[in-house]
PDB file of C-alpha atoms in Angstrom:
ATOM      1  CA  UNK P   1      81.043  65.851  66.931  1.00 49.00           C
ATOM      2  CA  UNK P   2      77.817  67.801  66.918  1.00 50.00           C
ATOM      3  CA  UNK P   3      78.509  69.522  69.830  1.00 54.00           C
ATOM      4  CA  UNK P   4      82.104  70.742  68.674  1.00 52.00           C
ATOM      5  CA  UNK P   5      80.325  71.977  65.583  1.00 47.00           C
ATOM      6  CA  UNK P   6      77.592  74.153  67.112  1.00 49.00           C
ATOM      7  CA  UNK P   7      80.791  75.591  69.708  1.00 52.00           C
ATOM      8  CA  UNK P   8      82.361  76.474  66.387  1.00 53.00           C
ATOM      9  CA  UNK P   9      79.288  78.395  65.267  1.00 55.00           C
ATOM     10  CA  UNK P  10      78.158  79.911  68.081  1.00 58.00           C
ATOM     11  CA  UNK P  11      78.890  83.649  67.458  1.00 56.00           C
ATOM     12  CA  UNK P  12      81.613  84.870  70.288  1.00 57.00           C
ATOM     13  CA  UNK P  13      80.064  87.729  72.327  1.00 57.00           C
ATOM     14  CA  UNK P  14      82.132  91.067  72.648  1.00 55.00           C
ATOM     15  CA  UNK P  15      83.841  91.657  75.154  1.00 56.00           C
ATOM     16  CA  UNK P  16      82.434  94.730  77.278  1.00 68.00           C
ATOM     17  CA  UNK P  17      82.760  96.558  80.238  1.00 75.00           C
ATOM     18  CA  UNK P  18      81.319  97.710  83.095  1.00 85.00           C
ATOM     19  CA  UNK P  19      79.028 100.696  81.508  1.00 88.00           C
ATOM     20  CA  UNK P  20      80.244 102.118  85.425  1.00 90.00           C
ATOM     21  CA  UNK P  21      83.948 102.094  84.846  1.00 91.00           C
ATOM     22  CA  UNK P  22      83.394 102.661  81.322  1.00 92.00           C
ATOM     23  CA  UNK P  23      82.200 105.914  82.586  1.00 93.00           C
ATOM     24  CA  UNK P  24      84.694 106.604  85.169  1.00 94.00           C
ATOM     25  CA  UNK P  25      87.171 105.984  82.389  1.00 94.00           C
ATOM     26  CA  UNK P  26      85.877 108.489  80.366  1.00 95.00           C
ATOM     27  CA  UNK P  27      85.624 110.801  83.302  1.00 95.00           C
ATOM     28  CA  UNK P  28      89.375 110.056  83.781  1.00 96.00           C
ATOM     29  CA  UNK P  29      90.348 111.108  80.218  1.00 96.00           C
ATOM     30  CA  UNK P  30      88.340 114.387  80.637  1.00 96.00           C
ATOM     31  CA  UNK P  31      90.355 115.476  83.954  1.00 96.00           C
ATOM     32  CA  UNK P  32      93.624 114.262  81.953  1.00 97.00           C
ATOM     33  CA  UNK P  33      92.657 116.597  79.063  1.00 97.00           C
ATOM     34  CA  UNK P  34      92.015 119.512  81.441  1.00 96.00           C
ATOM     35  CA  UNK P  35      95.285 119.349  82.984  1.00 96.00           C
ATOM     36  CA  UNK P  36      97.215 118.767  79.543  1.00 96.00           C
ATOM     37  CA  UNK P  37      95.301 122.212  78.619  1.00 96.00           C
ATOM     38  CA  UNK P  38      96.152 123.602  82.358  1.00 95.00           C
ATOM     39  CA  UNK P  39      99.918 122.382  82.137  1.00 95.00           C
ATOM     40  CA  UNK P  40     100.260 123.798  78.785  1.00 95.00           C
ATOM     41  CA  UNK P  41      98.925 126.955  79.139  1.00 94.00           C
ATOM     42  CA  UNK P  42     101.244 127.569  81.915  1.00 92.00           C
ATOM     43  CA  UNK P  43     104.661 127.132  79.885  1.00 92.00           C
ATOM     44  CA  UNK P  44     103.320 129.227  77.048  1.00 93.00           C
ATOM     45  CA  UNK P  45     102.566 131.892  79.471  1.00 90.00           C
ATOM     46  CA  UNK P  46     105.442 131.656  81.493  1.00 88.00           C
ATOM     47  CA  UNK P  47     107.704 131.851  77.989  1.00 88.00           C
ATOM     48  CA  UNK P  48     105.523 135.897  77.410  1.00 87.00           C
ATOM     49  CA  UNK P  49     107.005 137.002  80.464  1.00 80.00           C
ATOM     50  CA  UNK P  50     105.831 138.993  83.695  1.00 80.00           C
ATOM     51  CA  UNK P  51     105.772 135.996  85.039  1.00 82.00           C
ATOM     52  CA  UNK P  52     106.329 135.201  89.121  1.00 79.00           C
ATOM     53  CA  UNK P  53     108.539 132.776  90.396  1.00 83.00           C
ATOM     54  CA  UNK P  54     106.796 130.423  92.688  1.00 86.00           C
ATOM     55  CA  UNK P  55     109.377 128.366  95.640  1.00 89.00           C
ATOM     56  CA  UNK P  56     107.313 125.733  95.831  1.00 91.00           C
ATOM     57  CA  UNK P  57     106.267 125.417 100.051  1.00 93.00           C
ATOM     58  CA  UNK P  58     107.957 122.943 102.365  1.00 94.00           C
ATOM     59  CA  UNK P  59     104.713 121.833 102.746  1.00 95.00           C
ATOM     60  CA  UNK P  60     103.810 120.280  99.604  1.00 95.00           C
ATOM     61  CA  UNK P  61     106.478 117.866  99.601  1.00 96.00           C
ATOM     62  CA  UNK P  62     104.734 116.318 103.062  1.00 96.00           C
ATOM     63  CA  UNK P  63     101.413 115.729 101.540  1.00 96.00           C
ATOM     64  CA  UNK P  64     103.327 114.297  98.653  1.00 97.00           C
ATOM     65  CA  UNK P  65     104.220 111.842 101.082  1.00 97.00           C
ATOM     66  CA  UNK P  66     100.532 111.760 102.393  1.00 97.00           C
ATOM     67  CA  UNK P  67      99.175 110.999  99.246  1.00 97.00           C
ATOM     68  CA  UNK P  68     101.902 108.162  97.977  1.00 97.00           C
ATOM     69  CA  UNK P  69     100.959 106.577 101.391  1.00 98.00           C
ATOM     70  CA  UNK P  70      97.575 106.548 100.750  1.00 97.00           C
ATOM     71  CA  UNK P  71      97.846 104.933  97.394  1.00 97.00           C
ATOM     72  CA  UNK P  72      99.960 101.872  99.436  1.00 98.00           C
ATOM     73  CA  UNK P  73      96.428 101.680 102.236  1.00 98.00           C
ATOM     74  CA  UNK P  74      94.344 102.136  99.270  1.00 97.00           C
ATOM     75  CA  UNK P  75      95.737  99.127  97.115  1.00 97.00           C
ATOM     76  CA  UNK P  76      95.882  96.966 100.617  1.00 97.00           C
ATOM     77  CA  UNK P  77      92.000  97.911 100.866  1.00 96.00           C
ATOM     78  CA  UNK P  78      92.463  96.566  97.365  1.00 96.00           C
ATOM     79  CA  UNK P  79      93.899  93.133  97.921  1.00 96.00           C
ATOM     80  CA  UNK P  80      91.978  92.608 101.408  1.00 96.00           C
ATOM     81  CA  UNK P  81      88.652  92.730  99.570  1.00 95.00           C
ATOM     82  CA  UNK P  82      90.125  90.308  97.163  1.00 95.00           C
ATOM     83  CA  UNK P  83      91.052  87.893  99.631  1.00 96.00           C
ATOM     84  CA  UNK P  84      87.810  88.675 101.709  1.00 94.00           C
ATOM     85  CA  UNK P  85      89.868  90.067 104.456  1.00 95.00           C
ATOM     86  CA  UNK P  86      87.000  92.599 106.018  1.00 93.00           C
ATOM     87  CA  UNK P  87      88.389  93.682 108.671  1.00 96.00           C
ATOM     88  CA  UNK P  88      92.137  94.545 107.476  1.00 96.00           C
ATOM     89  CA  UNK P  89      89.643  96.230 104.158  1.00 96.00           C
ATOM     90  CA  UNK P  90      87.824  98.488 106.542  1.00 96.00           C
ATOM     91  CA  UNK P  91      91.019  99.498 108.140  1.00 97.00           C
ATOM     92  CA  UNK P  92      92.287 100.098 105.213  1.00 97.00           C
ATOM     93  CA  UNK P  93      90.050 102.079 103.670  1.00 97.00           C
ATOM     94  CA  UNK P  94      89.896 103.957 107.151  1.00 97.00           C
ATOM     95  CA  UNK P  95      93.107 105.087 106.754  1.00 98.00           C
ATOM     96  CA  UNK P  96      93.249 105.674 102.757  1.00 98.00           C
ATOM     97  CA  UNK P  97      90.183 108.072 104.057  1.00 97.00           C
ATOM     98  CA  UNK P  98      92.052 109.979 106.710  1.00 97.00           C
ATOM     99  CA  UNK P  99      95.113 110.214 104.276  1.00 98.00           C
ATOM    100  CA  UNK P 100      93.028 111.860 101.846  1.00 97.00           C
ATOM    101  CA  UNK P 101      91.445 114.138 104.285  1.00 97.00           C
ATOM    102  CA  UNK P 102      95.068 114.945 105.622  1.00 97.00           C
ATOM    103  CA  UNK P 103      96.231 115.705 102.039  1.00 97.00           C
ATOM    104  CA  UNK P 104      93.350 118.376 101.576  1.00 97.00           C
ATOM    105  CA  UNK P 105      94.244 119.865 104.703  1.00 97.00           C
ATOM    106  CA  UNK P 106      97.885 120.080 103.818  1.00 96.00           C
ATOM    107  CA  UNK P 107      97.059 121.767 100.661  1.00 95.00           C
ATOM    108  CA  UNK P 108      95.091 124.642 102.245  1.00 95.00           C
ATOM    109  CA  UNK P 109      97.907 125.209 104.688  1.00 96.00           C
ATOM    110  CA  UNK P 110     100.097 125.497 101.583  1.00 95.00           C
ATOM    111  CA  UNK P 111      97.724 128.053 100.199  1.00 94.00           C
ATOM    112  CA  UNK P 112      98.506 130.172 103.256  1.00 95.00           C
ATOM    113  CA  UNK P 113     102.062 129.690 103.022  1.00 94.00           C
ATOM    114  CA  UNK P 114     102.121 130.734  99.400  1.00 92.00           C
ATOM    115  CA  UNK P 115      99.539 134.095 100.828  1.00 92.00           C
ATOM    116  CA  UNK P 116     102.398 134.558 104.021  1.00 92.00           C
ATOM    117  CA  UNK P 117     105.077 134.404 100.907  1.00 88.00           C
ATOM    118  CA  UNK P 118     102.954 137.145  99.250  1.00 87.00           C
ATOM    119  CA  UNK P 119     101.481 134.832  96.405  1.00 86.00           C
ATOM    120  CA  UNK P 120      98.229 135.688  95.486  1.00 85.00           C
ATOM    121  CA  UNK P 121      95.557 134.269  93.325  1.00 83.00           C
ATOM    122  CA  UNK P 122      93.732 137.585  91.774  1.00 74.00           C
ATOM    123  CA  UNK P 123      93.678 140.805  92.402  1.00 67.00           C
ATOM    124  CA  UNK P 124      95.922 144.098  91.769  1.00 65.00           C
ATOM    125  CA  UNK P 125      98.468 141.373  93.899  1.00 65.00           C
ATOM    126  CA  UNK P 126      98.376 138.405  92.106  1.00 75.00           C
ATOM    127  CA  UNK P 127     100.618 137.683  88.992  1.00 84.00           C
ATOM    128  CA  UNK P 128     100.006 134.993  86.513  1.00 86.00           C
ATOM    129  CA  UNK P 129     102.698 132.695  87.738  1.00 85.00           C
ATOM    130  CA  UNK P 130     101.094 132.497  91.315  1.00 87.00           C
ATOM    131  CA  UNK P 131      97.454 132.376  90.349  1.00 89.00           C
ATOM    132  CA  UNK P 132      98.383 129.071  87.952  1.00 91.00           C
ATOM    133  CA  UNK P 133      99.905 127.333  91.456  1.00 92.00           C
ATOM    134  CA  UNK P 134      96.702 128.113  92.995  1.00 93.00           C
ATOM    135  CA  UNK P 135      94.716 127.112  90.036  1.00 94.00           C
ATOM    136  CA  UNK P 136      96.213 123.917  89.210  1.00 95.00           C
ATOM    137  CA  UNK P 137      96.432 122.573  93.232  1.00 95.00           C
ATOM    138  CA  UNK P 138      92.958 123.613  93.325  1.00 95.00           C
ATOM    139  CA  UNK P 139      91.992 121.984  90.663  1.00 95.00           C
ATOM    140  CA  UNK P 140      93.625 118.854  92.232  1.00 96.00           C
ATOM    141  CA  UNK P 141      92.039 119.191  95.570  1.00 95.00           C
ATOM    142  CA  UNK P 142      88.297 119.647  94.156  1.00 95.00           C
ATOM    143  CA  UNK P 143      88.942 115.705  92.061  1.00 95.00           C
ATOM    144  CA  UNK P 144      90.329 114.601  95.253  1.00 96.00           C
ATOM    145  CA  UNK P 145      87.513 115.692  97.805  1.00 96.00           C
ATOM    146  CA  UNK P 146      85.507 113.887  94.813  1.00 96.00           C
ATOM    147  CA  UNK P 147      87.685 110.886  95.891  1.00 96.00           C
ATOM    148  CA  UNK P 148      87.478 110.917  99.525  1.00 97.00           C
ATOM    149  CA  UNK P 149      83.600 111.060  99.034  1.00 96.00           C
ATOM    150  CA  UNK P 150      83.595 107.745  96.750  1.00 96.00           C
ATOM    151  CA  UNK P 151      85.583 106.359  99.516  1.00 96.00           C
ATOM    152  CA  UNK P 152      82.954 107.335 101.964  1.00 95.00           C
ATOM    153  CA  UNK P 153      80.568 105.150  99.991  1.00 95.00           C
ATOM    154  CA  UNK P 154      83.112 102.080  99.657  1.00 96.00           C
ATOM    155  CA  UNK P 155      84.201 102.632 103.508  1.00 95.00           C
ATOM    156  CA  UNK P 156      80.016 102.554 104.013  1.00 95.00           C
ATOM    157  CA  UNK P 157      79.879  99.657 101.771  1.00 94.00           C
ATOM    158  CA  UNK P 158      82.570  97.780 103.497  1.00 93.00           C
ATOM    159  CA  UNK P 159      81.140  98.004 107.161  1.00 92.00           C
ATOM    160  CA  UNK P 160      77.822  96.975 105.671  1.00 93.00           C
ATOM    161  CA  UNK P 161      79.721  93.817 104.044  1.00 90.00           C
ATOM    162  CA  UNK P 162      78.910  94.767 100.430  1.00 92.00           C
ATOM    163  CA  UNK P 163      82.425  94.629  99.411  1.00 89.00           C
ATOM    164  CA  UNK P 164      84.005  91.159  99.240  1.00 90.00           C
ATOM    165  CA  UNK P 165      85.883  89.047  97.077  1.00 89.00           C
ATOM    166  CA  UNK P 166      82.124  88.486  94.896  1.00 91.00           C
ATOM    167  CA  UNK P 167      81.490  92.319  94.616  1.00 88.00           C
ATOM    168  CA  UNK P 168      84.815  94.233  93.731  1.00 91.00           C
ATOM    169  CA  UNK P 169      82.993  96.612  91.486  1.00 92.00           C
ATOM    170  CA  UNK P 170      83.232  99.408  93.884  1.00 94.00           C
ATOM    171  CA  UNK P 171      86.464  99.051  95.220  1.00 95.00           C
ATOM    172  CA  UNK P 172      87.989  98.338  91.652  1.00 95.00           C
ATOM    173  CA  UNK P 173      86.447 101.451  90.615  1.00 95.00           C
ATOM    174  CA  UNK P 174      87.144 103.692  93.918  1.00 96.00           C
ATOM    175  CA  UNK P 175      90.968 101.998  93.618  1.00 97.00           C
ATOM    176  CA  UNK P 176      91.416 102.959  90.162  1.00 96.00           C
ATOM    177  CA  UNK P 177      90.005 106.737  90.646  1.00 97.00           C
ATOM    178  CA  UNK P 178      91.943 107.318  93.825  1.00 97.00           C
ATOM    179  CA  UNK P 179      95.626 105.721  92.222  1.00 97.00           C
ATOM    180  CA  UNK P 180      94.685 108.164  89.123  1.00 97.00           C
ATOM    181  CA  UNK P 181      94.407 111.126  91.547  1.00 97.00           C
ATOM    182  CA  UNK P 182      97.566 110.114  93.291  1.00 97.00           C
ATOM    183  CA  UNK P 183      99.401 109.944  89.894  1.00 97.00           C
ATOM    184  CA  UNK P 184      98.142 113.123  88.881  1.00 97.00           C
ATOM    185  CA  UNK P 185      99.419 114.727  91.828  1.00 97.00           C
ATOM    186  CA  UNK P 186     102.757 113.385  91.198  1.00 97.00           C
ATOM    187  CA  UNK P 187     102.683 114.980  87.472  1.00 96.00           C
ATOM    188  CA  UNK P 188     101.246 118.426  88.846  1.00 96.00           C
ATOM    189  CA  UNK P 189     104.507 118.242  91.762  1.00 96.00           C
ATOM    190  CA  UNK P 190     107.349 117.190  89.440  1.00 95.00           C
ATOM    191  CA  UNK P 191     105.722 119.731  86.560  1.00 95.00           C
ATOM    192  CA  UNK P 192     105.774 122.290  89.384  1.00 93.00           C
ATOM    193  CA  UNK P 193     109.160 121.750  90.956  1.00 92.00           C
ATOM    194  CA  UNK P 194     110.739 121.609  87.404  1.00 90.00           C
ATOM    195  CA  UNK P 195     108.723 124.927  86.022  1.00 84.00           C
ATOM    196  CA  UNK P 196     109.402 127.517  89.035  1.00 71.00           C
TER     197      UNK P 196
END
């Protein structure tokens, strides 16, 4: 009976979180606010007129493909740390790497095609409704090389078997950034396609 009475008035401890993903959370909601502002800013100035119509490039719709992939390798990294599957989370996270990689890649080439298309980004050239494109999928591809780099460090982690089923910090963290990035992309395209 004593012991169910000291239970009882035992204070209860918060509950808190990681002070890490606390602060990639935070970081998240900063990049979500700067595209809000970005995304905004480009219907009011598209409603003032002068205003370039951009055909969004063939090639943009393949790394939207890259990238959706890459969320599917990056949430099997996911579950094979989980289950303490190493080897199928090094693969994995392999691949979620060259995915990303890919997807920067693809975005410079669609910066050419938009240049060969005679889209500029500044300039006595440029008009406003080009130079948001570039601005916005630039944007995107910095916070993604950002990614790819954390998932350098997990991928290191991983081969160096830091990353298991008893240490999921880092992949929960490099999981949740990279899905974020992923789902921001897919805003940014659909915004895109339905604002040109």
């Amino acid at each position: 009976m004593k012991n169910i009475a000291m239970e009882m008035e035992q204070p209860k401890r918060p509950m808190a979180m990681n002070p890490q993903k606390f602060a990639l959370w935070l970081f998240i909601v900063s990049i979500v606010m700067i595209f809000a502002a970005m995304t905004s800013a480009y219907i009011v100035r598209r409603a003032e007129g002068n205003w370039l119509e951009v055909e969004i490039p063939l090639i943009m719709y393949i790394s939207t493909g890259v990238i959706l992939l890459s969320s599917i390798t990056m949430h099997w990294a996911y579950l094979s740390a989980k289950r303490d599957n190493l080897q199928p989370l090094k693969t994995a996270l392999l691949l979620t790497t060259l995915l990303g990689i890919i997807f920067i890649v693809t975005q410079f080439k669609s910066w050419e095609t938009l240049k060969e298309a005679g889209v500029f980004f500044g300039g006595e050239l440029s008009n406003p409704g080009g130079s948001f494109v570039y601005v916005l999928t630039g944007l995107h591809g910095f916070h993604l090389i950002s990614g790819v780099v954390f998932l350098f460090v997990v991928l290191i982690s991983a081969f160096g078997y830091k990353v298991h089923s008893k240490n999921l910090n880092l992949i929960e963290m490099s999981a949740t950034y990279w899905h974020f990035l992923d789902a921001l992309w897919i805003y940014l395209f659909v915004f895109l396609l339905l604002n040109h």
